[in-house]
mmCIF file with all atom_site columns, C-alpha atoms in Angstrom:
data_model
loop_
_atom_site.group_PDB
_atom_site.id
_atom_site.type_symbol
_atom_site.label_atom_id
_atom_site.label_alt_id
_atom_site.label_comp_id
_atom_site.label_asym_id
_atom_site.label_entity_id
_atom_site.label_seq_id
_atom_site.pdbx_PDB_ins_code
_atom_site.Cartn_x
_atom_site.Cartn_y
_atom_site.Cartn_z
_atom_site.occupancy
_atom_site.B_iso_or_equiv
_atom_site.pdbx_formal_charge
_atom_site.auth_seq_id
_atom_site.auth_comp_id
_atom_site.auth_asym_id
_atom_site.auth_atom_id
_atom_site.pdbx_PDB_model_num
ATOM 1   C CA . MET E 1 1   ? 108.875 -136.088 -214.722 1.00 0.00 ? 724 MET E CA 1
ATOM 2   C CA . VAL E 1 2   ? 110.303 -136.150 -211.820 1.00 0.00 ? 725 VAL E CA 1
ATOM 3   C CA . THR E 1 3   ? 107.924 -134.165 -209.948 1.00 0.00 ? 726 THR E CA 1
ATOM 4   C CA . LEU E 1 4   ? 104.953 -136.560 -211.422 1.00 0.00 ? 727 LEU E CA 1
ATOM 5   C CA . ILE E 1 5   ? 107.141 -139.479 -209.957 1.00 0.00 ? 728 ILE E CA 1
ATOM 6   C CA . ILE E 1 6   ? 106.864 -136.989 -205.882 1.00 0.00 ? 729 ILE E CA 1
ATOM 7   C CA . LEU E 1 7   ? 103.630 -135.577 -206.420 1.00 0.00 ? 730 LEU E CA 1
ATOM 8   C CA . PRO E 1 8   ? 102.246 -138.480 -205.268 1.00 0.00 ? 731 PRO E CA 1
ATOM 9   C CA . PHE E 1 9   ? 104.749 -138.850 -201.967 1.00 0.00 ? 732 PHE E CA 1
ATOM 10  C CA . LEU E 1 10  ? 103.925 -135.276 -201.606 1.00 0.00 ? 733 LEU E CA 1
ATOM 11  C CA . ILE E 1 11  ? 99.781  -136.096 -201.937 1.00 0.00 ? 734 ILE E CA 1
ATOM 12  C CA . ALA E 1 12  ? 100.712 -138.793 -199.489 1.00 0.00 ? 735 ALA E CA 1
ATOM 13  C CA . LYS E 1 13  ? 102.701 -137.073 -197.080 1.00 0.00 ? 736 LYS E CA 1
ATOM 14  C CA . THR E 1 14  ? 99.903  -134.209 -196.493 1.00 0.00 ? 737 THR E CA 1
ATOM 15  C CA . ARG E 1 15  ? 97.350  -136.274 -196.632 1.00 0.00 ? 738 ARG E CA 1
ATOM 16  C CA . ARG E 1 16  ? 98.820  -138.071 -193.219 1.00 0.00 ? 739 ARG E CA 1
ATOM 17  C CA . LEU E 1 17  ? 100.147 -134.284 -192.081 1.00 0.00 ? 740 LEU E CA 1
ATOM 18  C CA . ALA E 1 18  ? 96.753  -133.465 -191.833 1.00 0.00 ? 741 ALA E CA 1
ATOM 19  C CA . TYR E 1 19  ? 94.832  -136.657 -190.903 1.00 0.00 ? 742 TYR E CA 1
ATOM 20  C CA . ALA E 1 20  ? 97.821  -136.842 -188.145 1.00 0.00 ? 743 ALA E CA 1
ATOM 21  C CA . ARG E 1 21  ? 96.645  -132.918 -187.414 1.00 0.00 ? 744 ARG E CA 1
ATOM 22  C CA . GLY E 1 22  ? 92.632  -133.581 -187.566 1.00 0.00 ? 745 GLY E CA 1
ATOM 23  C CA . PHE E 1 23  ? 93.402  -136.296 -184.833 1.00 0.00 ? 746 PHE E CA 1
ATOM 24  C CA . SER E 1 24  ? 95.059  -135.016 -182.981 1.00 0.00 ? 747 SER E CA 1
ATOM 25  C CA . GLU E 1 25  ? 92.789  -131.296 -183.082 1.00 0.00 ? 748 GLU E CA 1
ATOM 26  C CA . GLY E 1 26  ? 89.448  -133.940 -182.603 1.00 0.00 ? 749 GLY E CA 1
ATOM 27  C CA . LYS E 1 27  ? 91.601  -135.492 -179.772 1.00 0.00 ? 750 LYS E CA 1
ATOM 28  C CA . ALA E 1 28  ? 91.774  -131.988 -178.169 1.00 0.00 ? 751 ALA E CA 1
ATOM 29  C CA . PHE E 1 29  ? 88.064  -131.463 -178.561 1.00 0.00 ? 752 PHE E CA 1
ATOM 30  C CA . HIS E 1 30  ? 87.045  -134.551 -177.302 1.00 0.00 ? 753 HIS E CA 1
ATOM 31  C CA . ASP E 1 31  ? 89.514  -133.976 -174.121 1.00 0.00 ? 754 ASP E CA 1
ATOM 32  C CA . GLN E 1 32  ? 88.285  -130.475 -173.674 1.00 0.00 ? 755 GLN E CA 1
ATOM 33  C CA . THR E 1 33  ? 84.426  -131.969 -174.404 1.00 0.00 ? 756 THR E CA 1
ATOM 34  C CA . LEU E 1 34  ? 85.934  -134.505 -171.401 1.00 0.00 ? 757 LEU E CA 1
ATOM 35  C CA . ARG E 1 35  ? 87.372  -132.341 -169.178 1.00 0.00 ? 758 ARG E CA 1
ATOM 36  C CA . LEU E 1 36  ? 84.064  -130.055 -169.236 1.00 0.00 ? 759 LEU E CA 1
ATOM 37  C CA . GLN E 1 37  ? 82.192  -132.868 -169.328 1.00 0.00 ? 760 GLN E CA 1
ATOM 38  C CA . LEU E 1 38  ? 83.978  -133.872 -165.175 1.00 0.00 ? 761 LEU E CA 1
ATOM 39  C CA . LYS E 1 39  ? 84.017  -130.307 -163.947 1.00 0.00 ? 762 LYS E CA 1
ATOM 40  C CA . GLU E 1 40  ? 80.081  -130.302 -164.262 1.00 0.00 ? 763 GLU E CA 1
ATOM 41  C CA . ALA E 1 41  ? 80.013  -133.280 -162.843 1.00 0.00 ? 764 ALA E CA 1
ATOM 42  C CA . GLU E 1 42  ? 82.278  -132.370 -160.275 1.00 0.00 ? 765 GLU E CA 1
ATOM 43  C CA . GLN E 1 43  ? 80.213  -128.730 -159.561 1.00 0.00 ? 766 GLN E CA 1
ATOM 44  C CA . ALA E 1 44  ? 77.043  -131.559 -159.451 1.00 0.00 ? 767 ALA E CA 1
ATOM 45  C CA . LEU E 1 45  ? 78.956  -133.666 -156.576 1.00 0.00 ? 768 LEU E CA 1
ATOM 46  C CA . ASP E 1 46  ? 78.955  -131.062 -154.938 1.00 0.00 ? 769 ASP E CA 1
ATOM 47  C CA . ARG E 1 47  ? 76.122  -129.237 -155.136 1.00 0.00 ? 770 ARG E CA 1
ATOM 48  C CA . LEU E 1 48  ? 74.551  -133.265 -153.906 1.00 0.00 ? 771 LEU E CA 1
ATOM 49  C CA . ARG E 1 49  ? 77.555  -132.998 -151.042 1.00 0.00 ? 772 ARG E CA 1
ATOM 50  C CA . VAL E 1 50  ? 75.992  -130.108 -149.684 1.00 0.00 ? 773 VAL E CA 1
ATOM 51  C CA . GLU E 1 51  ? 72.417  -131.173 -149.842 1.00 0.00 ? 774 GLU E CA 1
ATOM 52  C CA . LEU E 1 52  ? 73.723  -133.999 -147.730 1.00 0.00 ? 775 LEU E CA 1
ATOM 53  C CA . GLN E 1 53  ? 75.772  -132.316 -145.557 1.00 0.00 ? 776 GLN E CA 1
ATOM 54  C CA . ARG E 1 54  ? 72.419  -129.991 -144.705 1.00 0.00 ? 777 ARG E CA 1
ATOM 55  C CA . THR E 1 55  ? 70.119  -133.245 -145.064 1.00 0.00 ? 778 THR E CA 1
ATOM 56  C CA . GLU E 1 56  ? 71.802  -134.487 -142.198 1.00 0.00 ? 779 GLU E CA 1
ATOM 57  C CA . GLN E 1 57  ? 71.886  -132.003 -139.961 1.00 0.00 ? 780 GLN E CA 1
ATOM 58  C CA . THR E 1 58  ? 68.598  -131.500 -140.487 1.00 0.00 ? 781 THR E CA 1
ATOM 59  C CA . ARG E 1 59  ? 68.020  -135.461 -139.723 1.00 0.00 ? 782 ARG E CA 1
ATOM 60  C CA . ASP E 1 60  ? 70.262  -134.880 -136.449 1.00 0.00 ? 783 ASP E CA 1
ATOM 61  C CA . VAL E 1 61  ? 67.660  -131.875 -135.278 1.00 0.00 ? 784 VAL E CA 1
ATOM 62  C CA . GLN E 1 62  ? 64.967  -133.828 -136.090 1.00 0.00 ? 785 GLN E CA 1
ATOM 63  C CA . LEU E 1 63  ? 66.427  -136.709 -134.480 1.00 0.00 ? 786 LEU E CA 1
ATOM 64  C CA . ALA E 1 64  ? 67.320  -134.510 -131.184 1.00 0.00 ? 787 ALA E CA 1
ATOM 65  C CA . ALA E 1 65  ? 64.126  -133.394 -131.440 1.00 0.00 ? 788 ALA E CA 1
ATOM 66  C CA . ARG E 1 66  ? 62.436  -137.023 -131.094 1.00 0.00 ? 789 ARG E CA 1
ATOM 67  C CA . GLN E 1 67  ? 65.267  -138.207 -129.169 1.00 0.00 ? 790 GLN E CA 1
ATOM 68  C CA . SER E 1 68  ? 64.070  -135.436 -126.415 1.00 0.00 ? 791 SER E CA 1
ATOM 69  C CA . ASN E 1 69  ? 60.810  -136.328 -127.680 1.00 0.00 ? 792 ASN E CA 1
ATOM 70  C CA . ILE E 1 70  ? 61.440  -140.296 -126.199 1.00 0.00 ? 793 ILE E CA 1
ATOM 71  C CA . ASP E 1 71  ? 63.149  -139.478 -123.275 1.00 0.00 ? 794 ASP E CA 1
ATOM 72  C CA . ALA E 1 72  ? 59.971  -137.241 -122.421 1.00 0.00 ? 795 ALA E CA 1
ATOM 73  C CA . LEU E 1 73  ? 57.266  -139.847 -122.924 1.00 0.00 ? 796 LEU E CA 1
ATOM 74  C CA . LYS E 1 74  ? 60.138  -142.255 -120.397 1.00 0.00 ? 797 LYS E CA 1
ATOM 75  C CA . GLY E 1 75  ? 59.616  -139.797 -117.851 1.00 0.00 ? 798 GLY E CA 1
ATOM 76  C CA . CYS E 1 76  ? 56.249  -139.825 -118.269 1.00 0.00 ? 799 CYS E CA 1
ATOM 77  C CA . ILE E 1 77  ? 56.333  -143.817 -118.117 1.00 0.00 ? 800 ILE E CA 1
ATOM 78  C CA . SER E 1 78  ? 58.280  -143.981 -115.723 1.00 0.00 ? 801 SER E CA 1
ATOM 79  C CA . GLU E 1 79  ? 55.767  -140.865 -113.192 1.00 0.00 ? 802 GLU E CA 1
ATOM 80  C CA . LEU E 1 80  ? 53.195  -143.158 -114.213 1.00 0.00 ? 803 LEU E CA 1
ATOM 81  C CA . GLU E 1 81  ? 54.672  -146.079 -113.543 1.00 0.00 ? 804 GLU E CA 1
ATOM 82  C CA . ALA E 1 82  ? 55.547  -144.755 -109.810 1.00 0.00 ? 805 ALA E CA 1
ATOM 83  C CA . ARG E 1 83  ? 51.795  -143.753 -109.437 1.00 0.00 ? 806 ARG E CA 1
ATOM 84  C CA . ILE E 1 84  ? 50.764  -147.196 -110.239 1.00 0.00 ? 807 ILE E CA 1
ATOM 85  C CA . MET E 1 85  ? 53.425  -148.967 -107.801 1.00 0.00 ? 808 MET E CA 1
ATOM 86  C CA . SER E 1 86  ? 52.584  -146.892 -105.541 1.00 0.00 ? 809 SER E CA 1
ATOM 87  C CA . TYR E 1 87  ? 48.513  -148.054 -105.486 1.00 0.00 ? 810 TYR E CA 1
ATOM 88  C CA . THR E 1 88  ? 49.345  -151.410 -105.900 1.00 0.00 ? 811 THR E CA 1
ATOM 89  C CA . GLY E 1 89  ? 49.203  -151.838 -102.201 1.00 0.00 ? 812 GLY E CA 1
ATOM 90  C CA . MET E 1 90  ? 45.644  -152.710 -101.663 1.00 0.00 ? 813 MET E CA 1
ATOM 91  C CA . PRO E 1 91  ? 43.598  -150.013 -100.577 1.00 0.00 ? 814 PRO E CA 1
ATOM 92  C CA . VAL E 1 92  ? 40.824  -152.019 -98.260  1.00 0.00 ? 815 VAL E CA 1
ATOM 93  C CA . THR E 1 93  ? 42.292  -154.865 -95.656  1.00 0.00 ? 816 THR E CA 1
ATOM 94  C CA . LYS E 1 94  ? 40.126  -157.738 -93.738  1.00 0.00 ? 817 LYS E CA 1
ATOM 95  C CA . THR E 1 95  ? 39.434  -155.388 -91.370  1.00 0.00 ? 818 THR E CA 1
ATOM 96  C CA . ASP E 1 96  ? 37.868  -153.088 -93.596  1.00 0.00 ? 819 ASP E CA 1
ATOM 97  C CA . TYR E 1 97  ? 36.304  -155.876 -95.100  1.00 0.00 ? 820 TYR E CA 1
ATOM 98  C CA . GLU E 1 98  ? 34.824  -157.390 -91.721  1.00 0.00 ? 821 GLU E CA 1
ATOM 99  C CA . LYS E 1 99  ? 33.246  -153.197 -90.522  1.00 0.00 ? 822 LYS E CA 1
ATOM 100 C CA . LEU E 1 100 ? 31.598  -154.247 -93.775  1.00 0.00 ? 823 LEU E CA 1
ATOM 101 C CA . VAL E 1 101 ? 29.938  -156.789 -93.307  1.00 0.00 ? 824 VAL E CA 1
ATOM 102 C CA . SER E 1 102 ? 29.050  -155.864 -89.541  1.00 0.00 ? 825 SER E CA 1
ATOM 103 C CA . ALA E 1 103 ? 27.718  -153.027 -91.218  1.00 0.00 ? 826 ALA E CA 1
ATOM 104 C CA . SER E 1 104 ? 25.805  -155.094 -93.615  1.00 0.00 ? 827 SER E CA 1
ATOM 105 C CA . SER E 1 105 ? 23.990  -157.337 -90.154  1.00 0.00 ? 828 SER E CA 1
ATOM 106 C CA . THR E 1 106 ? 23.418  -153.530 -88.605  1.00 0.00 ? 829 THR E CA 1
ATOM 107 C CA . MET E 1 107 ? 21.022  -152.393 -91.902  1.00 0.00 ? 830 MET E CA 1
ATOM 108 C CA . ARG E 1 108 ? 19.604  -156.097 -92.164  1.00 0.00 ? 831 ARG E CA 1
ATOM 109 C CA . LEU E 1 109 ? 18.916  -155.370 -88.022  1.00 0.00 ? 832 LEU E CA 1
ATOM 110 C CA . ALA E 1 110 ? 17.431  -151.663 -88.836  1.00 0.00 ? 833 ALA E CA 1
ATOM 111 C CA . GLN E 1 111 ? 15.409  -153.493 -92.126  1.00 0.00 ? 834 GLN E CA 1
ATOM 112 C CA . ARG E 1 112 ? 13.783  -155.603 -89.892  1.00 0.00 ? 835 ARG E CA 1
ATOM 113 C CA . THR E 1 113 ? 13.312  -152.786 -86.847  1.00 0.00 ? 836 THR E CA 1
ATOM 114 C CA . PHE E 1 114 ? 10.936  -151.487 -89.981  1.00 0.00 ? 837 PHE E CA 1
ATOM 115 C CA . LYS E 1 115 ? 9.771   -153.675 -91.197  1.00 0.00 ? 838 LYS E CA 1
ATOM 116 C CA . ALA E 1 116 ? 8.062   -155.066 -87.463  1.00 0.00 ? 839 ALA E CA 1
ATOM 117 C CA . LEU E 1 117 ? 7.437   -150.750 -86.682  1.00 0.00 ? 840 LEU E CA 1
ATOM 118 C CA . LYS E 1 118 ? 5.356   -151.066 -90.498  1.00 0.00 ? 841 LYS E CA 1
ATOM 119 C CA . THR E 1 119 ? 7.533   -148.118 -91.953  1.00 0.00 ? 842 THR E CA 1
ATOM 120 C CA . GLU E 1 120 ? 7.899   -150.204 -95.643  1.00 0.00 ? 843 GLU E CA 1
ATOM 121 C CA . ALA E 1 121 ? 9.661   -147.225 -97.208  1.00 0.00 ? 844 ALA E CA 1
ATOM 122 C CA . GLU E 1 122 ? 12.264  -146.979 -94.774  1.00 0.00 ? 845 GLU E CA 1
ATOM 123 C CA . ALA E 1 123 ? 12.783  -150.965 -94.688  1.00 0.00 ? 846 ALA E CA 1
ATOM 124 C CA . ALA E 1 124 ? 12.800  -151.181 -98.665  1.00 0.00 ? 847 ALA E CA 1
ATOM 125 C CA . ARG E 1 125 ? 15.764  -147.979 -98.170  1.00 0.00 ? 848 ARG E CA 1
ATOM 126 C CA . ALA E 1 126 ? 17.968  -149.816 -95.539  1.00 0.00 ? 849 ALA E CA 1
ATOM 127 C CA . GLY E 1 127 ? 17.378  -153.317 -97.992  1.00 0.00 ? 850 GLY E CA 1
ATOM 128 C CA . THR E 1 128 ? 19.066  -151.412 -100.763 1.00 0.00 ? 851 THR E CA 1
ATOM 129 C CA . GLN E 1 129 ? 21.140  -150.206 -98.735  1.00 0.00 ? 852 GLN E CA 1
ATOM 130 C CA . VAL E 1 130 ? 21.924  -153.706 -97.897  1.00 0.00 ? 853 VAL E CA 1
ATOM 131 C CA . ASP E 1 131 ? 22.359  -155.009 -100.617 1.00 0.00 ? 854 ASP E CA 1
ATOM 132 C CA . VAL E 1 132 ? 24.488  -152.584 -101.988 1.00 0.00 ? 855 VAL E CA 1
ATOM 133 C CA . ILE E 1 133 ? 26.499  -153.439 -98.422  1.00 0.00 ? 856 ILE E CA 1
ATOM 134 C CA . ASP E 1 134 ? 27.111  -157.108 -99.322  1.00 0.00 ? 857 ASP E CA 1
ATOM 135 C CA . GLU E 1 135 ? 28.030  -156.525 -103.273 1.00 0.00 ? 858 GLU E CA 1
ATOM 136 C CA . LEU E 1 136 ? 30.832  -153.471 -101.690 1.00 0.00 ? 859 LEU E CA 1
ATOM 137 C CA . ALA E 1 137 ? 31.479  -156.716 -99.166  1.00 0.00 ? 860 ALA E CA 1
ATOM 138 C CA . ARG E 1 138 ? 31.296  -159.163 -101.972 1.00 0.00 ? 861 ARG E CA 1
ATOM 139 C CA . ARG E 1 139 ? 34.286  -158.004 -104.408 1.00 0.00 ? 862 ARG E CA 1
ATOM 140 C CA . ILE E 1 140 ? 36.149  -156.568 -101.408 1.00 0.00 ? 863 ILE E CA 1
ATOM 141 C CA . HIS E 1 141 ? 36.231  -160.492 -100.109 1.00 0.00 ? 864 HIS E CA 1
ATOM 142 C CA . SER E 1 142 ? 37.053  -161.485 -103.617 1.00 0.00 ? 865 SER E CA 1
ATOM 143 C CA . GLN E 1 143 ? 39.648  -159.392 -103.994 1.00 0.00 ? 866 GLN E CA 1
ATOM 144 C CA . LEU E 1 144 ? 41.778  -159.707 -100.959 1.00 0.00 ? 867 LEU E CA 1
ATOM 145 C CA . ARG E 1 145 ? 41.360  -163.797 -102.093 1.00 0.00 ? 868 ARG E CA 1
ATOM 146 C CA . ASN E 1 146 ? 43.289  -162.645 -105.090 1.00 0.00 ? 869 ASN E CA 1
ATOM 147 C CA . THR E 1 147 ? 45.731  -160.560 -103.705 1.00 0.00 ? 870 THR E CA 1
ATOM 148 C CA . PRO E 1 148 ? 48.667  -162.243 -101.813 1.00 0.00 ? 871 PRO E CA 1
ATOM 149 C CA . ALA E 1 149 ? 48.713  -161.895 -97.926  1.00 0.00 ? 872 ALA E CA 1
ATOM 150 C CA . SER E 1 150 ? 51.258  -159.950 -96.873  1.00 0.00 ? 873 SER E CA 1
ATOM 151 C CA . VAL E 1 151 ? 49.800  -156.930 -99.138  1.00 0.00 ? 874 VAL E CA 1
ATOM 152 C CA . ALA E 1 152 ? 46.618  -157.696 -97.620  1.00 0.00 ? 875 ALA E CA 1
ATOM 153 C CA . ASN E 1 153 ? 47.692  -157.318 -94.311  1.00 0.00 ? 876 ASN E CA 1
ATOM 154 C CA . ALA E 1 154 ? 50.234  -154.662 -94.820  1.00 0.00 ? 877 ALA E CA 1
ATOM 155 C CA . GLY E 1 155 ? 47.114  -152.297 -94.893  1.00 0.00 ? 878 GLY E CA 1
ATOM 156 C CA . SER E 1 156 ? 45.329  -153.551 -91.911  1.00 0.00 ? 879 SER E CA 1
ATOM 157 C CA . ALA E 1 157 ? 48.873  -152.258 -90.183  1.00 0.00 ? 880 ALA E CA 1
ATOM 158 C CA . ALA E 1 158 ? 48.257  -148.720 -91.412  1.00 0.00 ? 881 ALA E CA 1
#
C-alpha cells in the first residue's frame, strides 16, 4: 500500500524532472541555434563591411579621377577665358574705319573713271568692291559705336 501512495508522487516528480530536463535541453538547442544564426549574421556583416570598403575605395578612385578631370577642364576654361579676354580689345580702331571710308571714296572715283572711259566690266567690278568696302565700314562703325570709348581709342595708339 505504501507503494501505491508513493508511486503517484514519484511519477509526478519524474515527470517534473523530465520536463525540466527537456526544457533545459530545448533551451540549450535554441541557444545553440541562435549562436549559429548570430555567427552567420556576423560573417555576413563582415562580408558586407569588406564589400563596403571595396566600394569606398572604388568611389575614392573615381572621385579622384573626376576631380582631376574637373581640374583639367577648369584649366582649359581658364585658358580659353584668357584667350577670349585677349581678344576683347577692338581689333579695329576709328583710324581703320576712316581708312576704309577713304578707300571706298577712292574706289567710287575709280568706278566713275571707268564709266567715263566706257569700260563697263571694270566699272562693275569697282562698284562691287565699293559695296563690299562700304558694308565692312558700316559694320566697323556700328561696332565702334557699341564699344566704350576707352577700348576704341586704346587700339588707335597701337
